[in-house]
CSV table of C-alpha atoms and ligand atoms in Angstrom, one decimal:
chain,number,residue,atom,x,y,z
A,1,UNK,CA,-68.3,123.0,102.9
A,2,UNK,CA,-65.4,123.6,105.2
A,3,UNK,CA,-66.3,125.1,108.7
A,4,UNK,CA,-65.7,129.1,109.2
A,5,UNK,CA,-62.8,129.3,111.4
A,6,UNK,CA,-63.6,132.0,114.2
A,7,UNK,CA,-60.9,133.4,115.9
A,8,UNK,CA,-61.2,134.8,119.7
A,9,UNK,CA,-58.8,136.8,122.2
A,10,UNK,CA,-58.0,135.8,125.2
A,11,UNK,CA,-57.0,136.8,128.6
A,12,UNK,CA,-53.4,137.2,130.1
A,13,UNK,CA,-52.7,135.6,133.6
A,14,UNK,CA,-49.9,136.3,136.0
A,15,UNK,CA,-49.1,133.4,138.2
A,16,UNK,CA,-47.4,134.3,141.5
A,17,UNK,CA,-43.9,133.5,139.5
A,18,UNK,CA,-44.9,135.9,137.5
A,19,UNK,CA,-44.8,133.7,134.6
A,20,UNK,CA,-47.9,134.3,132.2
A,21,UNK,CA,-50.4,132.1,130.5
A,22,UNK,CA,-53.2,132.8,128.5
A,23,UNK,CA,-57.5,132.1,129.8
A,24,UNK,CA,-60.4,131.8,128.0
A,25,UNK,CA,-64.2,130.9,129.3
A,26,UNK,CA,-65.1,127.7,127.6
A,27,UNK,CA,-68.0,128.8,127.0
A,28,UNK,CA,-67.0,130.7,124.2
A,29,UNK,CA,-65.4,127.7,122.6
A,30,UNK,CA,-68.6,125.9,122.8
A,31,UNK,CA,-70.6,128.6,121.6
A,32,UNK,CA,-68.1,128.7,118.4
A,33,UNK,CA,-68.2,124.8,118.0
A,34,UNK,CA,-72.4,124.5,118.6
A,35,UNK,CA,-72.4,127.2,115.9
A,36,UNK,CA,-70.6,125.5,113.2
A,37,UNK,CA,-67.2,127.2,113.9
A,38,UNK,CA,-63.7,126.0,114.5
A,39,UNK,CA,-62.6,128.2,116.8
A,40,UNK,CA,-58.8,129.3,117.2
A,41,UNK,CA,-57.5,131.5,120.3
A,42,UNK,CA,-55.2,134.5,119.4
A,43,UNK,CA,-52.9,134.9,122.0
A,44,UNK,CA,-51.9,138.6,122.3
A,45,UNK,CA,-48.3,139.0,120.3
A,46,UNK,CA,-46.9,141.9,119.5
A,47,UNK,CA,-48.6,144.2,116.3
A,48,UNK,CA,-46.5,142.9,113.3
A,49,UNK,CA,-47.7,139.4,113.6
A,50,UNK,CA,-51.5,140.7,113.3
A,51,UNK,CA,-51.5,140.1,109.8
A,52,UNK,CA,-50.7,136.4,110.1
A,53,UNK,CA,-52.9,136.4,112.5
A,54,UNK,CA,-56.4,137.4,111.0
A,55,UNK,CA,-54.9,136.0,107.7
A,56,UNK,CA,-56.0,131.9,109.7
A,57,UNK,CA,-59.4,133.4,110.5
A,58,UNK,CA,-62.5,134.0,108.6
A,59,UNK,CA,-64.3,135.9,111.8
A,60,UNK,CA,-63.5,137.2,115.3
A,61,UNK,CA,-65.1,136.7,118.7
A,62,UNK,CA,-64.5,139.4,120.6
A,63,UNK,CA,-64.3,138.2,124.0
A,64,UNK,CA,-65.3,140.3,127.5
A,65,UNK,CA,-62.6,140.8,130.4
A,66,UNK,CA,-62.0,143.8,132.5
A,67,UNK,CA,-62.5,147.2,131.5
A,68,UNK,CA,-60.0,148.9,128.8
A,69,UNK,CA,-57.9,152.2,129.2
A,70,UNK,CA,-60.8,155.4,129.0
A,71,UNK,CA,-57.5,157.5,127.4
A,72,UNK,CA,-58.4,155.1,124.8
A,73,UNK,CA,-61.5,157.7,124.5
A,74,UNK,CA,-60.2,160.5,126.5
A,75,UNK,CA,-61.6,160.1,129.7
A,76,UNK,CA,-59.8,159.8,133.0
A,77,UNK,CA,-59.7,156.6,135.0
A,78,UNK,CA,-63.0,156.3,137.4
A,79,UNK,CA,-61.9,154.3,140.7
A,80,UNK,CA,-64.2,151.3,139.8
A,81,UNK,CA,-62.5,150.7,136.7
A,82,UNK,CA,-60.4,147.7,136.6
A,83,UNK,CA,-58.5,147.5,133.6
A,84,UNK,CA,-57.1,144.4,131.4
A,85,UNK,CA,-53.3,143.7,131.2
A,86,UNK,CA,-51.5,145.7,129.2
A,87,UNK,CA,-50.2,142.9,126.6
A,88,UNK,CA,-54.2,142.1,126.1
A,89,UNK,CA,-55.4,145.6,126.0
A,90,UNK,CA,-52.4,146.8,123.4
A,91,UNK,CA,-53.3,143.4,120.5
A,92,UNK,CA,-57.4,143.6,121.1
A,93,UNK,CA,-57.4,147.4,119.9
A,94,UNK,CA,-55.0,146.8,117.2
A,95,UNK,CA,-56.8,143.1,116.3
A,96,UNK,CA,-60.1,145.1,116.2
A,97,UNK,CA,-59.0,148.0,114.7
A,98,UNK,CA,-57.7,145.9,111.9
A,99,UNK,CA,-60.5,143.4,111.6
A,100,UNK,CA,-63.2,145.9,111.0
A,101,UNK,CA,-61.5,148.0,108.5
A,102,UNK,CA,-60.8,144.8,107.0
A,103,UNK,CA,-64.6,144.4,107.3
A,104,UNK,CA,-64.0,140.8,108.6
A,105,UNK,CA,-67.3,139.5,110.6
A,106,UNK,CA,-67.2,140.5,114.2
A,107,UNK,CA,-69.1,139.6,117.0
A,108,UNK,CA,-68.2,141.2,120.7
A,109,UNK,CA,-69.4,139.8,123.6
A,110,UNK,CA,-69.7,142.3,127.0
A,111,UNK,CA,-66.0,143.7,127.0
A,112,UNK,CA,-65.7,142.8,123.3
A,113,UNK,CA,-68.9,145.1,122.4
A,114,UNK,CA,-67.3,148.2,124.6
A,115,UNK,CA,-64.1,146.9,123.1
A,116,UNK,CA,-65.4,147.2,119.0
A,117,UNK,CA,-67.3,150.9,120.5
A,118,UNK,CA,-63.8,151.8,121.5
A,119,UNK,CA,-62.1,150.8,118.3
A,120,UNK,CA,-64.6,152.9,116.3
A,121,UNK,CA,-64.2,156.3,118.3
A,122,UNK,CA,-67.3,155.7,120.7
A,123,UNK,CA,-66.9,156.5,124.7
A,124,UNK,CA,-68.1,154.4,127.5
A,125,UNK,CA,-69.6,154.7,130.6
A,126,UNK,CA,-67.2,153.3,133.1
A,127,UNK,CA,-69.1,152.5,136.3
A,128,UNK,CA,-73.0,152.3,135.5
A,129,UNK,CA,-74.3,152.5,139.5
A,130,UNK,CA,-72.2,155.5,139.7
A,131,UNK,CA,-72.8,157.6,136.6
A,132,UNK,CA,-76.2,156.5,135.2
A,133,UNK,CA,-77.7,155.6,139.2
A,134,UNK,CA,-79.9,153.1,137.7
A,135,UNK,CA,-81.8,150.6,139.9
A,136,UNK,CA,-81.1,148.0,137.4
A,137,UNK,CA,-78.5,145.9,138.7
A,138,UNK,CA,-75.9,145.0,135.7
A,139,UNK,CA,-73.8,142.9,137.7
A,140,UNK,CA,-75.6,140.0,138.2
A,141,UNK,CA,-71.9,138.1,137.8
A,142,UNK,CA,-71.7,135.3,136.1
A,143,UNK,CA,-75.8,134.3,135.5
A,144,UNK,CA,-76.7,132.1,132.8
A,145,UNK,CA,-80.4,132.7,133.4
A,146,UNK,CA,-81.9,135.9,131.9
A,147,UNK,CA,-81.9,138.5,134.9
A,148,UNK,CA,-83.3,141.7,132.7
A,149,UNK,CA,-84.8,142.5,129.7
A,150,UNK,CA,-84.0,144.5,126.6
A,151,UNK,CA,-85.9,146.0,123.7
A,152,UNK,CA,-84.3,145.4,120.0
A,153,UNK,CA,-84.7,147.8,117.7
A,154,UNK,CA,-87.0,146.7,114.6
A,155,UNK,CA,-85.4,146.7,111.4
A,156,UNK,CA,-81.8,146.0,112.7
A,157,UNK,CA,-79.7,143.0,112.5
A,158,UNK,CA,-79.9,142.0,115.6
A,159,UNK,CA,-83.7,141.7,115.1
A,160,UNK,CA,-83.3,140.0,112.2
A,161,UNK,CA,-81.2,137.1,114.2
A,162,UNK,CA,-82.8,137.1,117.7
A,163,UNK,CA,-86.3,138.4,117.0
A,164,UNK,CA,-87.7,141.8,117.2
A,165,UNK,CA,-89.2,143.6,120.4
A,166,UNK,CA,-88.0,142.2,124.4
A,167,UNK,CA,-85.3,139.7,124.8
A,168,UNK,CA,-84.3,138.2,128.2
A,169,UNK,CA,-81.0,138.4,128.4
A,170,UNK,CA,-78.2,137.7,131.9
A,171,UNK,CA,-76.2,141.0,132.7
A,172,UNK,CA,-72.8,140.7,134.3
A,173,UNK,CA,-71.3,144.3,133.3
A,174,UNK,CA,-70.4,147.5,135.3
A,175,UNK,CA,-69.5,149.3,132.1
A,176,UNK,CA,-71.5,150.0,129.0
A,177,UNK,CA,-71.5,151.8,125.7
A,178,UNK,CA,-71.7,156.2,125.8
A,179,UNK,CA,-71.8,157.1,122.3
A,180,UNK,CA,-72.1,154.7,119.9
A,181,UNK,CA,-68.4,154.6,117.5
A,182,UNK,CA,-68.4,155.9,114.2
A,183,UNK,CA,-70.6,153.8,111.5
A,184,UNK,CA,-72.1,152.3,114.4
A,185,UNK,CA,-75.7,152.1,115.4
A,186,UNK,CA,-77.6,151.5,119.3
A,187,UNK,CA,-80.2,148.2,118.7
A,188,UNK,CA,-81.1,147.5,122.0
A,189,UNK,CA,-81.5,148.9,125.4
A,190,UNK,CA,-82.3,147.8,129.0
A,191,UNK,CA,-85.4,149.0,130.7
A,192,UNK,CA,-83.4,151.8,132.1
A,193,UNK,CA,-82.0,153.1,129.1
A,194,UNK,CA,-78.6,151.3,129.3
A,195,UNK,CA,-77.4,150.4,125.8
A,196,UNK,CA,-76.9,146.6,125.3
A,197,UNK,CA,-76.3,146.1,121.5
A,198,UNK,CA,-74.6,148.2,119.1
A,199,UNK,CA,-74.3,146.9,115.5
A,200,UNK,CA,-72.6,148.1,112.1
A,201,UNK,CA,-74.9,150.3,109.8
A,202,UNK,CA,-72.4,149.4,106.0
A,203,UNK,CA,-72.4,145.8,104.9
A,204,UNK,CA,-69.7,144.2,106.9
A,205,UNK,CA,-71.4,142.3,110.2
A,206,UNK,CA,-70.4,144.1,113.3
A,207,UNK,CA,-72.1,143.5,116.0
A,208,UNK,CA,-71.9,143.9,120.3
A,209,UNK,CA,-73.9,142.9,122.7
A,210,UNK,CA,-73.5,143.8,126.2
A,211,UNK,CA,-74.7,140.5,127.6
A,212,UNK,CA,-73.3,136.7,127.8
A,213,UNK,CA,-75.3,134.3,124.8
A,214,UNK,CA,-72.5,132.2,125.6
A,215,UNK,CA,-74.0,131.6,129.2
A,216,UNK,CA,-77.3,130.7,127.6
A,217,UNK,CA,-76.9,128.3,124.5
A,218,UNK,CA,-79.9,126.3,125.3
A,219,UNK,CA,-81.8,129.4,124.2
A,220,UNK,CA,-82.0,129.5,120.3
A,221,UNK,CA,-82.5,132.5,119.9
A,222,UNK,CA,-79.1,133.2,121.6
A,223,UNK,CA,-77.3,129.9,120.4
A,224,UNK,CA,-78.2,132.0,117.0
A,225,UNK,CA,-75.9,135.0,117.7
A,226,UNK,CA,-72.5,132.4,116.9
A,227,UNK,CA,-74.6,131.1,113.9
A,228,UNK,CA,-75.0,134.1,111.9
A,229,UNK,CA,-71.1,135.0,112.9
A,230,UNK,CA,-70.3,131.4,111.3
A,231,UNK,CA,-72.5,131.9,108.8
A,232,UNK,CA,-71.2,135.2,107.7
A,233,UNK,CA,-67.7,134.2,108.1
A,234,UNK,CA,-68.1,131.1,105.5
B,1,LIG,MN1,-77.3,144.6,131.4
């Protein structure tokens, strides 16, 4: 059987030219690759090229970054947010959009979950320490080792991939899914209530998660996030 080839956004960069480039956490690559995928970046072009686009992939990666536009659900900027280029903001919504009425396998990781929550008509929260006042701290940046817990909702399909009940997981977020989008569902939570998985209710695979499996592949049970994309994208 031929590999499922996963297709994942990337970042824009600015260089002090102001020439731009493209950036991508290896990680993700490797996470694709250790799962079975091949994986092939989209760089951000312009909206009539989508179609080309998801027609070379069998499944998406959604990738995290900064925080995207909250006009995109109606909510003025907070002063913490730090929002994503333009170019990369503009192709991720249309790319998702498209992709899950398309019903293509998706997977979000961090930005990418708030990013598929947005595409569906969900809200965020834009700065958790200021407008939930947890004492969980969210932003342990760039962990790879499991820094809180979070409780997955029996029954779901996230349960059925990493395991019902508490999962350690690494948190590097300051933002966080509201309201869950339309046809989505909330399968996990922190301790402190903050949602940290969402995942499609109809048969299409959708799923977020608000924290980096990427940082943790020597965990199975994380490793096997990537393998049920690539396993639903064959
Ligand atoms: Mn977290």
């Amino acid at each position: 059987m031929s590999r499922p080839r996963i297709g994942l956004n990337c970042d824009v960069t600015v260089a002090a030219s102001g020439a731009e480039g493209l950036a991508l956490n290896w990680a993700y690559v490797e996470a694709v690759v250790r799962a079975g995928g091949v994986p092939l970046v989209l760089p951000p072009v312009s909206e009539e090229l989508l179609g080309g686009v998801l027609g070379a992939v069998d499944g998406l990666l959604l990738v995290g970054g900064r925080d995207y536009d909250p006009a995109l659900y109606g909510r003025a900027r907070h002063e913490a947010a730090s929002l994503l280029s333009p170019r990369r903001m503009a192709f991720d919504l249309a790319l998702a959009r498209r992709a899950l009425g398309d019903g293509l396998p998706t997977l979000g990781v961090c930005g990418g979950a708030q990013l598929v929550n947005v595409a569906l008509g969900g809200t965020l929260v834009q700065d958790i320490p200021d407008e939930v006042g947890t004492e969980l701290e969210h932003r342990a940046l760039g962990g790879s080792s499991p820094f809180h817990t979070v409780e997955v909702a029996a029954g779901s399909r996230l349960a059925g991939i990493v395991g019902e009940g508490t999962l350690e997981v690494n948190s590097s977020h300051h933002q966080a899914v509201e309201e869950a989008g339309s046809g989505l569902r909330v399968v996990a939570r922190a301790p402190d209530g903050v949602i940290e998985a969402v995942e499609g209710v109809g048969r299409a695979f959708v799923l977020g998660v608000q924290w980096h499996p990427e940082r943790m592949l020597d965990r199975e049970e994380q490793l096997a996030l990537f393998r049920a994309l690539v396993r639903e994208a064959q």
